[in-house]
Amino acid sequence: DGGITQSPKYLFRKEGQNVTLSCEQNLNHDAMYWYRQDPGQGLRLIYYSQIVNDFQKGDIAEGYSVSREKKESFPLTVTSAQKNPTAFYLCASSIRGQTDTQYFGPGTRLTVL
Amino acid sequence: SQKIEQNSEALNIQEGKTATLTCNYTNYSPAYLQWYRQDPGRAPVFLLLIRENEKEKRKERLKVTFDTTLKQSLFHITASQPADSATYLCALGANFNKFYFGSGTKLNVKP
């Protein structure tokens, strides 16, 4: 089955620790995205990548880092510099650009204690 | 800065009626607009996309309009069903680094 997966579903970390969230897709999509969603809020774009080995900052990139070494994978690292990391993180992909349908992974709920 | 407004109050309607959700925006000229459905604790699911040169788009019981003069999109669900109960998000984009989601409107369809 084709799709986009994120792991783990729930993640707990101590304050001050870096943590990496996994995102993998087998849809052969070029573009991938990371969003953050806080309770009662819409999604905010953290980073996006249109092609392998290239990525761009979204609106709230501070305290986050990404890599795009393979077409299928777009991991997100939440660093200790991110002041309020507890949130629901969503990864998405699309064939080429944002005018294409975005397919979302199931999300990772990160709680920093 | 750009602003996207969706009614934060839940919309409660009776089964069989038409639900109409609103998405207003300011300080922005999007090239396209998308609507997504999100169930609690789940990821958004794409429903419809409409471009700036399109007035209306339909898909089964769904209809979206896009008025760039009023800076508004309306999302209609006809013959609504309890299974349509969810939060509906609008998202506006111009290009990759100018793509924004609204906070969503919760729809409750009562049997």
GROMACS .gro file of C-alpha atoms in nm:
model
  224
    1ASP     CA    1   0.000   0.000   0.000
    2GLY     CA    2   0.123   0.348  -0.083
    3GLY     CA    3   0.122   0.609   0.183
    4ILE     CA    4   0.304   0.832   0.421
    5THR     CA    5   0.410   0.714   0.764
    6GLN     CA    6   0.528   0.892   1.073
    7SER     CA    7   0.674   0.740   1.382
    8PRO     CA    8   0.631   0.726   1.667
    9LYS     CA    9   0.270   0.827   1.725
   10TYR     CA   10   0.345   0.957   2.074
   11LEU     CA   11   0.682   1.085   2.191
   12PHE     CA   12   0.792   1.210   2.529
   13ARG     CA   13   1.117   1.392   2.587
   14LYS     CA   14   1.283   1.583   2.865
   15GLU     CA   15   1.338   1.953   2.823
   16GLY     CA   16   1.673   2.034   2.665
   17GLN     CA   17   1.696   1.717   2.457
   18ASN     CA   18   1.693   1.712   2.080
   19VAL     CA   19   1.445   1.472   1.923
   20THR     CA   20   1.402   1.351   1.564
   21LEU     CA   21   1.063   1.275   1.412
   22SER     CA   22   1.050   1.031   1.125
   23CYS     CA   23   0.854   1.081   0.800
   24GLU     CA   24   0.863   0.831   0.513
   25GLN     CA   25   0.658   0.816   0.193
   26ASN     CA   26   0.640   0.559  -0.084
   27LEU     CA   27   0.417   0.765  -0.312
   28ASN     CA   28   0.710   0.880  -0.525
   29HIS     CA   29   0.622   1.240  -0.440
   30ASP     CA   30   0.878   1.513  -0.500
   31ALA     CA   31   0.757   1.760  -0.239
   32MET     CA   32   0.743   1.705   0.136
   33TYR     CA   33   0.639   1.930   0.424
   34TRP     CA   34   0.640   1.956   0.800
   35TYR     CA   35   0.362   2.131   0.990
   36ARG     CA   36   0.296   2.199   1.353
   37GLN     CA   37  -0.054   2.212   1.502
   38ASP     CA   38  -0.137   2.346   1.846
   39PRO     CA   39  -0.475   2.289   2.017
   40GLY     CA   40  -0.754   2.482   1.846
   41GLN     CA   41  -0.511   2.618   1.588
   42GLY     CA   42  -0.453   2.566   1.222
   43LEU     CA   43  -0.140   2.413   1.076
   44ARG     CA   44   0.177   2.619   1.053
   45LEU     CA   45   0.448   2.536   0.805
   46ILE     CA   46   0.788   2.457   0.956
   47TYR     CA   47   0.994   2.341   0.657
   48TYR     CA   48   0.932   2.217   0.307
   49SER     CA   49   1.134   2.042   0.041
   50GLN     CA   50   1.061   2.042  -0.330
   51ILE     CA   51   1.341   1.808  -0.426
   52VAL     CA   52   1.611   1.588  -0.278
   53ASN     CA   53   1.897   1.775  -0.110
   54ASP     CA   54   1.700   2.098  -0.105
   55PHE     CA   55   1.469   2.242   0.161
   56GLN     CA   56   1.335   2.580   0.262
   57LYS     CA   57   1.216   2.742   0.583
   58GLY     CA   58   0.849   2.796   0.645
   59ASP     CA   59   0.697   3.045   0.885
   60ILE     CA   60   0.819   2.890   1.211
   61ALA     CA   61   1.150   2.723   1.132
   62GLU     CA   62   1.338   2.853   1.436
   63GLY     CA   63   1.443   2.570   1.666
   64TYR     CA   64   1.390   2.303   1.400
   65SER     CA   65   1.611   2.137   1.141
   66VAL     CA   66   1.548   1.896   0.853
   67SER     CA   67   1.731   1.692   0.593
   68ARG     CA   68   1.628   1.547   0.256
   69GLU     CA   69   1.894   1.296   0.161
   70LYS     CA   70   1.645   1.058   0.002
   71LYS     CA   71   1.324   1.124  -0.190
   72GLU     CA   72   1.129   0.901   0.047
   73SER     CA   73   1.246   1.050   0.374
   74PHE     CA   74   1.218   1.393   0.538
   75PRO     CA   75   1.306   1.372   0.909
   76LEU     CA   76   1.248   1.667   1.141
   77THR     CA   77   1.470   1.741   1.441
   78VAL     CA   78   1.322   1.945   1.721
   79THR     CA   79   1.617   2.105   1.891
   80SER     CA   80   1.656   2.236   2.245
   81ALA     CA   81   1.639   2.586   2.095
   82GLN     CA   82   1.268   2.541   2.023
   83LYS     CA   83   1.105   2.723   2.315
   84ASN     CA   84   0.768   2.552   2.313
   85PRO     CA   85   0.804   2.216   2.136
   86THR     CA   86   0.500   2.035   2.276
   87ALA     CA   87   0.260   2.002   1.980
   88PHE     CA   88   0.112   1.775   1.716
   89TYR     CA   89   0.353   1.741   1.422
   90LEU     CA   90   0.227   1.651   1.078
   91CYS     CA   91   0.428   1.550   0.774
   92ALA     CA   92   0.278   1.575   0.425
   93SER     CA   93   0.381   1.511   0.068
   94SER     CA   94   0.256   1.609  -0.277
   95ILE     CA   95   0.348   1.512  -0.631
   96ARG     CA   96   0.519   1.838  -0.717
   97GLY     CA   97   0.393   2.153  -0.553
   98GLN     CA   98   0.144   2.286  -0.306
   99THR     CA   99  -0.131   2.322  -0.563
  100ASP     CA  100  -0.132   1.945  -0.574
  101THR     CA  101  -0.320   1.742  -0.318
  102GLN     CA  102  -0.125   1.711   0.003
  103TYR     CA  103  -0.130   1.369   0.167
  104PHE     CA  104  -0.071   1.375   0.539
  105GLY     CA  105   0.087   1.120   0.765
  106PRO     CA  106  -0.092   1.021   1.088
  107GLY     CA  107   0.110   1.270   1.293
  108THR     CA  108   0.338   1.255   1.596
  109ARG     CA  109   0.226   1.403   1.924
  110LEU     CA  110   0.536   1.533   2.101
  111THR     CA  111   0.527   1.614   2.470
  112VAL     CA  112   0.826   1.776   2.634
  113LEU     CA  113   0.832   1.728   3.008
  114SER     CA  114   0.054   4.033   0.790
  115GLN     CA  115  -0.189   3.795   0.627
  116LYS     CA  116  -0.488   3.677   0.823
  117ILE     CA  117  -0.725   3.385   0.763
  118GLU     CA  118  -1.050   3.375   0.954
  119GLN     CA  119  -1.274   3.078   1.005
  120ASN     CA  120  -1.558   3.085   1.251
  121SER     CA  121  -1.420   2.953   1.578
  122GLU     CA  122  -1.767   2.871   1.705
  123ALA     CA  123  -1.898   2.528   1.616
  124LEU     CA  124  -2.169   2.504   1.354
  125ASN     CA  125  -2.458   2.287   1.466
  126ILE     CA  126  -2.709   2.171   1.206
  127GLN     CA  127  -2.973   1.907   1.161
  128GLU     CA  128  -2.915   1.604   0.942
  129GLY     CA  129  -3.030   1.661   0.585
  130LYS     CA  130  -2.969   2.036   0.590
  131THR     CA  131  -2.696   2.219   0.402
  132ALA     CA  132  -2.393   2.321   0.605
  133THR     CA  133  -2.212   2.638   0.495
  134LEU     CA  134  -1.868   2.719   0.630
  135THR     CA  135  -1.684   3.046   0.568
  136CYS     CA  136  -1.320   3.127   0.512
  137ASN     CA  137  -1.226   3.497   0.497
  138TYR     CA  138  -0.881   3.636   0.439
  139THR     CA  139  -0.709   3.973   0.445
  140ASN     CA  140  -0.374   4.115   0.335
  141TYR     CA  141  -0.323   3.831   0.093
  142SER     CA  142  -0.381   3.739  -0.271
  143PRO     CA  143  -0.385   3.361  -0.292
  144ALA     CA  144  -0.352   3.180  -0.620
  145TYR     CA  145  -0.557   2.887  -0.490
  146LEU     CA  146  -0.750   2.770  -0.191
  147GLN     CA  147  -0.791   2.420  -0.047
  148TRP     CA  148  -1.038   2.269   0.198
  149TYR     CA  149  -0.948   1.984   0.433
  150ARG     CA  150  -1.138   1.773   0.681
  151GLN     CA  151  -0.980   1.685   1.015
  152ASP     CA  152  -1.118   1.441   1.271
  153PRO     CA  153  -1.003   1.466   1.637
  154GLY     CA  154  -0.646   1.348   1.682
  155ARG     CA  155  -0.612   1.266   1.313
  156ALA     CA  156  -0.438   1.423   1.018
  157PRO     CA  157  -0.622   1.651   0.775
  158VAL     CA  158  -0.764   1.493   0.463
  159PHE     CA  159  -0.778   1.691   0.139
  160LEU     CA  160  -1.125   1.758   0.001
  161LEU     CA  161  -1.120   2.022  -0.272
  162LEU     CA  162  -0.894   2.275  -0.441
  163ILE     CA  163  -1.016   2.585  -0.623
  164ARG     CA  164  -0.798   2.828  -0.816
  165GLU     CA  165  -0.829   3.206  -0.826
  166ASN     CA  166  -0.975   3.201  -1.177
  167GLU     CA  167  -1.247   2.953  -1.078
  168LYS     CA  168  -1.571   3.067  -0.919
  169GLU     CA  169  -1.705   2.732  -0.808
  170LYS     CA  170  -1.600   2.370  -0.772
  171ARG     CA  171  -1.813   2.066  -0.692
  172LYS     CA  172  -1.746   1.714  -0.575
  173GLU     CA  173  -2.039   1.491  -0.488
  174ARG     CA  174  -2.219   1.667  -0.197
  175LEU     CA  175  -1.946   1.929  -0.161
  176LYS     CA  176  -1.933   2.271  -0.322
  177VAL     CA  177  -1.671   2.542  -0.285
  178THR     CA  178  -1.689   2.900  -0.405
  179PHE     CA  179  -1.405   3.148  -0.425
  180ASP     CA  180  -1.470   3.522  -0.444
  181THR     CA  181  -1.142   3.710  -0.476
  182THR     CA  182  -1.324   4.045  -0.461
  183LEU     CA  183  -1.486   3.966  -0.127
  184LYS     CA  184  -1.175   3.770  -0.023
  185GLN     CA  185  -1.393   3.486   0.082
  186SER     CA  186  -1.453   3.117   0.021
  187LEU     CA  187  -1.770   2.932   0.111
  188PHE     CA  188  -1.775   2.556   0.166
  189HIS     CA  189  -2.110   2.382   0.138
  190ILE     CA  190  -2.209   2.028   0.233
  191THR     CA  191  -2.555   1.941   0.104
  192ALA     CA  192  -2.778   1.674   0.257
  193SER     CA  193  -2.546   1.666   0.559
  194GLN     CA  194  -2.503   1.349   0.760
  195PRO     CA  195  -2.377   1.284   1.114
  196ALA     CA  196  -2.067   1.130   0.953
  197ASP     CA  197  -1.984   1.476   0.816
  198SER     CA  198  -1.919   1.597   1.171
  199ALA     CA  199  -1.555   1.710   1.186
  200THR     CA  200  -1.338   2.020   1.177
  201TYR     CA  201  -1.296   2.176   0.836
  202LEU     CA  202  -0.982   2.374   0.754
  203CYS     CA  203  -0.928   2.613   0.469
  204ALA     CA  204  -0.578   2.671   0.336
  205LEU     CA  205  -0.461   2.945   0.104
  206GLY     CA  206  -0.149   2.944  -0.108
  207ALA     CA  207   0.040   3.149  -0.359
  208ASN     CA  208   0.360   2.953  -0.371
  209PHE     CA  209   0.562   2.726  -0.151
  210ASN     CA  210   0.660   2.976   0.113
  211LYS     CA  211   0.326   3.153   0.127
  212PHE     CA  212   0.084   2.880   0.223
  213TYR     CA  213  -0.139   2.925   0.528
  214PHE     CA  214  -0.405   2.726   0.712
  215GLY     CA  215  -0.700   2.868   0.900
  216SER     CA  216  -0.777   2.740   1.249
  217GLY     CA  217  -1.083   2.549   1.128
  218THR     CA  218  -1.454   2.536   1.204
  219LYS     CA  219  -1.608   2.243   1.384
  220LEU     CA  220  -1.924   2.108   1.226
  221ASN     CA  221  -2.174   1.905   1.429
  222VAL     CA  222  -2.450   1.733   1.233
  223LYS     CA  223  -2.724   1.607   1.459
  224PRO     CA  224  -2.947   1.312   1.365
   0.00000   0.00000   0.00000
